CSV table of C-alpha atoms and ligand atoms in Angstrom, one decimal:
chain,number,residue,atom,x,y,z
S,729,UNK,CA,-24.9,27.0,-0.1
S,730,UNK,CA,-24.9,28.3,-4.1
S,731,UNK,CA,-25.9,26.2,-6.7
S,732,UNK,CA,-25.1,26.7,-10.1
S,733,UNK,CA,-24.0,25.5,-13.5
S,734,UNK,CA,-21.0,26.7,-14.9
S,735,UNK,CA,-21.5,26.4,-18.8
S,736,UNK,CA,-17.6,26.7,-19.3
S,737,UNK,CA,-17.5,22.9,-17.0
S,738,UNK,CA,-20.5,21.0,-18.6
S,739,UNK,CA,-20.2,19.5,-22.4
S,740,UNK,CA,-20.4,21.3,-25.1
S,741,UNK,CA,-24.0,20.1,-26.7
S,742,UNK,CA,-26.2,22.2,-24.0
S,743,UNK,CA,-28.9,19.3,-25.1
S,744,UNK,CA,-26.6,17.2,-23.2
S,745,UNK,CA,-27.5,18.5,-20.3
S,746,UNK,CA,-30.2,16.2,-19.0
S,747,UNK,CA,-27.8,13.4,-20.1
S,748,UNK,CA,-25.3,14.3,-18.1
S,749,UNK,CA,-23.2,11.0,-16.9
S,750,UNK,CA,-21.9,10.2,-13.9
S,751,UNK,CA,-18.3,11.1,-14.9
S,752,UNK,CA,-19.5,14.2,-16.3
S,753,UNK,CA,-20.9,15.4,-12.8
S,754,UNK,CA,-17.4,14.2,-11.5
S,755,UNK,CA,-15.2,16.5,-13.5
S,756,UNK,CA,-17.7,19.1,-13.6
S,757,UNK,CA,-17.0,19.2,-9.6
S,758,UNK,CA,-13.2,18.3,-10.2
S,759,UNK,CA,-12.7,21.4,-12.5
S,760,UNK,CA,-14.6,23.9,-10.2
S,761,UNK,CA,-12.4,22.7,-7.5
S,762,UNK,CA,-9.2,23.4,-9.9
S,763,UNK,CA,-10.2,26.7,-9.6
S,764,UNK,CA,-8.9,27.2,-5.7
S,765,UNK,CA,-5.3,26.4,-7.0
S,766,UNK,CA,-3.1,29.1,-7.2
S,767,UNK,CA,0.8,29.7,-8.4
S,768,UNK,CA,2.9,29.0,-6.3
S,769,UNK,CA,0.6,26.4,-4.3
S,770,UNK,CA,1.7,23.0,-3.2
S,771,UNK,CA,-1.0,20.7,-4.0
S,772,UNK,CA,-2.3,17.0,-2.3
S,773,UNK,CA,-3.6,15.6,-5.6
S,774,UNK,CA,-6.1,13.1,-4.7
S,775,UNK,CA,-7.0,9.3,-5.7
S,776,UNK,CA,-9.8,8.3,-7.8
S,777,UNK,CA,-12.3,7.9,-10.6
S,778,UNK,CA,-13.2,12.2,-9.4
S,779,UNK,CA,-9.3,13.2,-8.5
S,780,UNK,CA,-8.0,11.8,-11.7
S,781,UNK,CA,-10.2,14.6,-13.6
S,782,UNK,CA,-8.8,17.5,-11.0
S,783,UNK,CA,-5.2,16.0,-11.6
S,784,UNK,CA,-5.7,16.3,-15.7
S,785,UNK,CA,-6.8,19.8,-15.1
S,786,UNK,CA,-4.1,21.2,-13.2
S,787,UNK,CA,-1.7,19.9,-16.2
S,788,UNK,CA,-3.8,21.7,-18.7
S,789,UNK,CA,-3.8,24.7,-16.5
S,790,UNK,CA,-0.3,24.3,-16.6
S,791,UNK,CA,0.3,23.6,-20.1
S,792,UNK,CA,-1.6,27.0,-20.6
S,793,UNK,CA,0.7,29.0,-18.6
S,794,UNK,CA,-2.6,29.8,-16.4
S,795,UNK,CA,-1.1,27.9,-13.2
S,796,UNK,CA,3.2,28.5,-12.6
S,797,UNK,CA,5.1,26.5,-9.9
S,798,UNK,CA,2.5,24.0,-8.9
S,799,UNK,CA,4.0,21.6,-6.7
S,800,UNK,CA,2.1,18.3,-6.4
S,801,UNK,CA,2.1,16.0,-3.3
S,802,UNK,CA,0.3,12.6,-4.7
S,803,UNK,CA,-1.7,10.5,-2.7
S,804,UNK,CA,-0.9,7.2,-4.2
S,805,UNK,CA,1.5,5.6,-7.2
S,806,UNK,CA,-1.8,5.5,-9.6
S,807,UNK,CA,-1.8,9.3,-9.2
S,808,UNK,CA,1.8,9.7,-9.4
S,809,UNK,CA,2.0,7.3,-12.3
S,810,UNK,CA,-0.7,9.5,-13.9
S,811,UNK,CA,0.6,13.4,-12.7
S,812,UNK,CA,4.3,12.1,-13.7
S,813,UNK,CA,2.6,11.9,-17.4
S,814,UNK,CA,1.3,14.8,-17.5
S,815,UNK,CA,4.1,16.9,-16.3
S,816,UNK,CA,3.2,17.9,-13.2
S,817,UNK,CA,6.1,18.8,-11.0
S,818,UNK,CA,5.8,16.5,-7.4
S,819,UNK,CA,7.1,16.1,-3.9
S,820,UNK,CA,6.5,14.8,-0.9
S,821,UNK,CA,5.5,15.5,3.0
S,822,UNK,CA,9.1,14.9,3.9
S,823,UNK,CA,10.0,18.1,1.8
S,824,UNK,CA,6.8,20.0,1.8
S,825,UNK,CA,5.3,19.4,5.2
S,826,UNK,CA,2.9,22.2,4.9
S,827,UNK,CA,0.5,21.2,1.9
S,828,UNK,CA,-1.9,24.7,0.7
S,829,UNK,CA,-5.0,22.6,-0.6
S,830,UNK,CA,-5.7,19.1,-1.4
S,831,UNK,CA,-8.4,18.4,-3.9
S,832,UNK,CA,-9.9,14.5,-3.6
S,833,UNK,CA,-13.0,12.5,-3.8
S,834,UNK,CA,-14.5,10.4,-1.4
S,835,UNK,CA,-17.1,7.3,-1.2
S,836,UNK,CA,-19.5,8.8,0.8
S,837,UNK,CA,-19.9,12.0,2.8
S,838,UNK,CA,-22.4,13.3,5.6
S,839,UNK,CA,-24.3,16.0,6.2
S,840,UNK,CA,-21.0,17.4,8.8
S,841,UNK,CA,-18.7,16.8,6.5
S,842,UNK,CA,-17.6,14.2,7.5
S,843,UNK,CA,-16.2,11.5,4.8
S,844,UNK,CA,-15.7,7.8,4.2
S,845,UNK,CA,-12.6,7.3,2.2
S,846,UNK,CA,-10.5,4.5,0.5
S,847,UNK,CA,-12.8,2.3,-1.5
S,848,UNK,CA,-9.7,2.5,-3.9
S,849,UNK,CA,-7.4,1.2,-0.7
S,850,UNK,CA,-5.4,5.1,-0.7
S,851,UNK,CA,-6.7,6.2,2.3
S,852,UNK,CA,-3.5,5.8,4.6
S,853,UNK,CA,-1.4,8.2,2.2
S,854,UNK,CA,-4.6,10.5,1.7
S,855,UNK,CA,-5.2,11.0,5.4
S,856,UNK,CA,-1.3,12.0,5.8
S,857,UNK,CA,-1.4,14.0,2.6
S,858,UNK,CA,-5.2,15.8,3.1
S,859,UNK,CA,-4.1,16.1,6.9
S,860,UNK,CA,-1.3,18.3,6.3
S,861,UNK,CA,-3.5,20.6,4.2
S,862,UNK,CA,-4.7,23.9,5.2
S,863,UNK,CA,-7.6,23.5,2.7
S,864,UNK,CA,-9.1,20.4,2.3
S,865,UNK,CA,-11.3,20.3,-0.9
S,866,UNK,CA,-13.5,17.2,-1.2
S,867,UNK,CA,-15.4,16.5,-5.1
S,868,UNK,CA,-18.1,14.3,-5.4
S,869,UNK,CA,-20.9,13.6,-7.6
S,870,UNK,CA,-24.4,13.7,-5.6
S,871,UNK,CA,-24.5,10.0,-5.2
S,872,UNK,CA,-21.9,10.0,-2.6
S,873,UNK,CA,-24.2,11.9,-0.1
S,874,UNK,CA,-25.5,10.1,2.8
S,875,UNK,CA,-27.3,10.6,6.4
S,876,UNK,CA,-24.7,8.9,8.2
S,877,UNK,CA,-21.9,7.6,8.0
S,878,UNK,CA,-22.0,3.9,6.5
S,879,UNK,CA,-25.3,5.0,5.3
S,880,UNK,CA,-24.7,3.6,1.8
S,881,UNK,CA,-24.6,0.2,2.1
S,882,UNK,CA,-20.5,0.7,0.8
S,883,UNK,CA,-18.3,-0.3,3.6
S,884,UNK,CA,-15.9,1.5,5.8
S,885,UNK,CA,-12.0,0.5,5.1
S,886,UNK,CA,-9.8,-0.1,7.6
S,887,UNK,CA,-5.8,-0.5,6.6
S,888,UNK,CA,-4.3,-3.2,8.5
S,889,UNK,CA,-1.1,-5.3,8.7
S,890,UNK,CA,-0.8,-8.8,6.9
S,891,UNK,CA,0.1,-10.5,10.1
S,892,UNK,CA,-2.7,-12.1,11.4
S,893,UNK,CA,-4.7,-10.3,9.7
S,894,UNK,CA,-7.9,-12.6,10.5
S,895,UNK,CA,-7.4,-11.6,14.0
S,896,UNK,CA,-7.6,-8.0,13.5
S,897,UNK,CA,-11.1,-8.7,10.8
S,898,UNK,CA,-12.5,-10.2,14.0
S,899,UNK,CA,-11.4,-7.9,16.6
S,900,UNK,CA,-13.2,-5.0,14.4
S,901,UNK,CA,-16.0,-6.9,13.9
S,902,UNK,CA,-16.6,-7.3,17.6
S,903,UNK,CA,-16.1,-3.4,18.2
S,904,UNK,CA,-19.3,-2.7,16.1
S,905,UNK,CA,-21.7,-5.6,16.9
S,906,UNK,CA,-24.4,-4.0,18.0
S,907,UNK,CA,-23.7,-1.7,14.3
S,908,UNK,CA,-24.5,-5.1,12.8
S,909,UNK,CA,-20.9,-5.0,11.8
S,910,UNK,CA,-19.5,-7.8,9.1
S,911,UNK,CA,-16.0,-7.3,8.3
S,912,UNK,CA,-14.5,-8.6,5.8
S,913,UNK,CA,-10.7,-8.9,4.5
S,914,UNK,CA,-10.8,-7.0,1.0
S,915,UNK,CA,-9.5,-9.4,-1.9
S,916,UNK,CA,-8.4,-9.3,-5.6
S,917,UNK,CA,-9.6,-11.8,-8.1
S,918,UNK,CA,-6.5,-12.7,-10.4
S,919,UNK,CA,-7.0,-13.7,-14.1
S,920,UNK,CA,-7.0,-17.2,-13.1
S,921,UNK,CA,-10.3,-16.6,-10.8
S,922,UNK,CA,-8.1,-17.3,-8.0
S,923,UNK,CA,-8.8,-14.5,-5.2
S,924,UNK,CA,-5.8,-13.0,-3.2
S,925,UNK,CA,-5.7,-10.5,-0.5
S,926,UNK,CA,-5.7,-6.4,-2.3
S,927,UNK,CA,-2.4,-5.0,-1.1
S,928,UNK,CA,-2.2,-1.5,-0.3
S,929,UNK,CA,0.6,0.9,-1.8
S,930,UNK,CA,2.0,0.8,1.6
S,931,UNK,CA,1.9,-3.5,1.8
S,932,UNK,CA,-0.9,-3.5,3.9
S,933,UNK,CA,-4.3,-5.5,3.7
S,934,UNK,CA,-7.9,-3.6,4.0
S,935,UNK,CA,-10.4,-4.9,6.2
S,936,UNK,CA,-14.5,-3.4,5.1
S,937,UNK,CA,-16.8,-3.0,7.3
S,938,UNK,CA,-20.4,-3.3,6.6
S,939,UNK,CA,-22.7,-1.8,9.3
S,940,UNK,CA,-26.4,-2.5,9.3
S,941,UNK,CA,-26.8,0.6,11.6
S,942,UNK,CA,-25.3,4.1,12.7
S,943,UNK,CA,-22.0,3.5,14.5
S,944,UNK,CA,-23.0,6.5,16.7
S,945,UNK,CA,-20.2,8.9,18.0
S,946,UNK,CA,-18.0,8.8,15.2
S,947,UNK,CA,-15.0,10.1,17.4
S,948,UNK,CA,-15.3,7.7,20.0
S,949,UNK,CA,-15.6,4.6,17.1
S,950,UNK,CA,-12.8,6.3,15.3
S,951,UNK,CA,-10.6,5.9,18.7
S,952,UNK,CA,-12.2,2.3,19.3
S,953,UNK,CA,-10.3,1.4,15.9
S,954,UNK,CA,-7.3,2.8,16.2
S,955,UNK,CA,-6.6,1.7,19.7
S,956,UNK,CA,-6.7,-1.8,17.9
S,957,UNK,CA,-3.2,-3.8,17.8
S,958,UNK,CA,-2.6,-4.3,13.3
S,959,UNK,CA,-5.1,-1.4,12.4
S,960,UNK,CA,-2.3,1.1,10.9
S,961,UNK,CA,-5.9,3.3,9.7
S,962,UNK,CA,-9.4,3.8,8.8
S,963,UNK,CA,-11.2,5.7,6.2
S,964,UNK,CA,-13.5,8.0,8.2
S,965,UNK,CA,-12.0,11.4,7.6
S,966,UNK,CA,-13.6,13.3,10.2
S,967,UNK,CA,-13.7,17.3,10.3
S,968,UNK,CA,-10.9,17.2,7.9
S,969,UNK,CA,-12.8,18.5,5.0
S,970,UNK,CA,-13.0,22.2,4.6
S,971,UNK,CA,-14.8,23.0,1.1
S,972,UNK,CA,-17.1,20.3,-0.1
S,973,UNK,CA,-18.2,20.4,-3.9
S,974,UNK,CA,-21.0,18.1,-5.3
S,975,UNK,CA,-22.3,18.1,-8.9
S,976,UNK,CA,-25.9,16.9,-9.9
S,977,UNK,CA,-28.5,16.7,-12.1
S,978,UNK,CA,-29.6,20.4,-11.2
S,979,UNK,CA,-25.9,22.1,-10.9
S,980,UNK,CA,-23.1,22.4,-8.3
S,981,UNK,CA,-23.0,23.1,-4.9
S,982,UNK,CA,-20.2,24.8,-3.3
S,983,UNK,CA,-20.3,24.4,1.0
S,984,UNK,CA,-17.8,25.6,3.0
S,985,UNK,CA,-17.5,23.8,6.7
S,986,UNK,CA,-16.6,27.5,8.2
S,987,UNK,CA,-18.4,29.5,5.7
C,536,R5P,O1,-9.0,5.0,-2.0
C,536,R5P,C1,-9.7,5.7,-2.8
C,536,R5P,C2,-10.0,7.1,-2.5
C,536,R5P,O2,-10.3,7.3,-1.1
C,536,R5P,C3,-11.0,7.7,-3.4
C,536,R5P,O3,-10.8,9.1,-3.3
C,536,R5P,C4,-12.4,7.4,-3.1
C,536,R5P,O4,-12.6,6.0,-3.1
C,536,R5P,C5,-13.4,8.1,-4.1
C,536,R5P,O5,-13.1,7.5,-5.4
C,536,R5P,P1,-14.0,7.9,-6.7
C,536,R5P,O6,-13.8,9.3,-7.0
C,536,R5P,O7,-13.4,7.0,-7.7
C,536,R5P,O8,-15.4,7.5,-6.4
């Protein structure tokens, strides 16, 4: 593991420094990912608060004639939305099977690697998209960190099909028991106060789980949940990750899962 600051990636006012925000530490670990991408690369672009910031860079990289014949694969239609404004040429797996790097964030990440996704509800389209990538770099900010997985207090998504959706919230809730488990459909509040269930891009519902303890073997709970009639996915992206960069108070760290 390195760790370094890279004065070309933090503000410009080096008093700043020790004030560094959040969002700061998030593009400061976006931009150093940017630097992977190469012409002629297709790219996952991520979803996210992190992503976004990876996603703005390319364009400018673009715009600067530093990056040529980027293709982008997006992981959602907020980033598509946004890479479609910046001019950022896209396609999808159905053309471009074979994805060179992805570059995304994630809510929480272990000490293997191993990653809770889809706080935002993307993770179906991100698993498809990060899976298909021969590089798989993951941006976070040090917060996102964690022992184990679940180890947050943030919950772990799972995507699942409207029908009898209740059915399915208890069914995972009975897997993890003994985790403590409460699951719990995921809902909107619309500007009336009323709440509704948060639809996926794909028209599916998200069912978080909130564990009070290690789940354990991560495989066998990941198999546990997808053997489940209406789960369609869940957010732990195990040993997908192949580059993970986090930025804090002290600089970045760059650690590669085979390095
Ligand atoms: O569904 C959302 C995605 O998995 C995001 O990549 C993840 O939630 C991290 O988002 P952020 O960078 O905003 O914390």
């Amino acid at each position: 593991m390195g760790s370094t600051f890279d004065p070309l990636l933090t503000p410009a006012d080096d008093s700043a420094a020790v004030t560094l925000t959040q969002d700061d530490l998030k593009r400061i670990a976006a931009y150093k990912a940017v630097e992977y991408v190469e012409s002629g690369m297709v790219v996952g672009l991520g979803t996210g608060s992190t992503a976004k910031h990876a996603v703005s860079r390319i364009s400018e990289l673009l715009r600067e004639g530093k990056l040529r014949d980027i293709i982008g694969i997006p992981t959602s239609t907020t980033t598509h939305v946004q890479a479609i404004s910046l001019g950022i040429p896209l396609s999808d797996l159905d053309s471009h099977p074979v994805v060179d790097l992805s570059i995304d964030g994630a809510d929480e990440v272990d000490p293997a690697l191993n990653l809770v996704k889809g706080r935002g509800g993307s993770l179906l389209r991100e698993k498809m998209v990060e899976g298909a990538s021969k590089k798989f770099v993951v941006i976070v900010d040090e917060s996102k960190l964690v022992k184990h997985i679940g180890g947050s207090g943030l919950a772990v998504p799972v995507e699942v099909v409207p029908f009898c959706c209740n059915f399915t919230r208890g069914k995972l809730e009975e897997l993890f028991r003994g985790a403590g488990c409460k699951a719990k459909l995921r809902v909107k509040v619309g500007s009336g106060g009323g709440e509704t269930a948060a639809v996926t891009d794909n028209g599916n519902y998200v069912v978080d789980l909130y564990l009070e303890r290690d789940i354990g073997d991560l495989d066998a709970a990941s198999e546990a949940i997808l053997r489940l009639p209406g789960v369609v996915e869940h957010g732990m992206f195990l040993g997908m990750a192949t580059t993970l960069i986090v930025a804090g108070k002290f600089g970045v760290t760059v650690k590669d899962r085979f390095g």
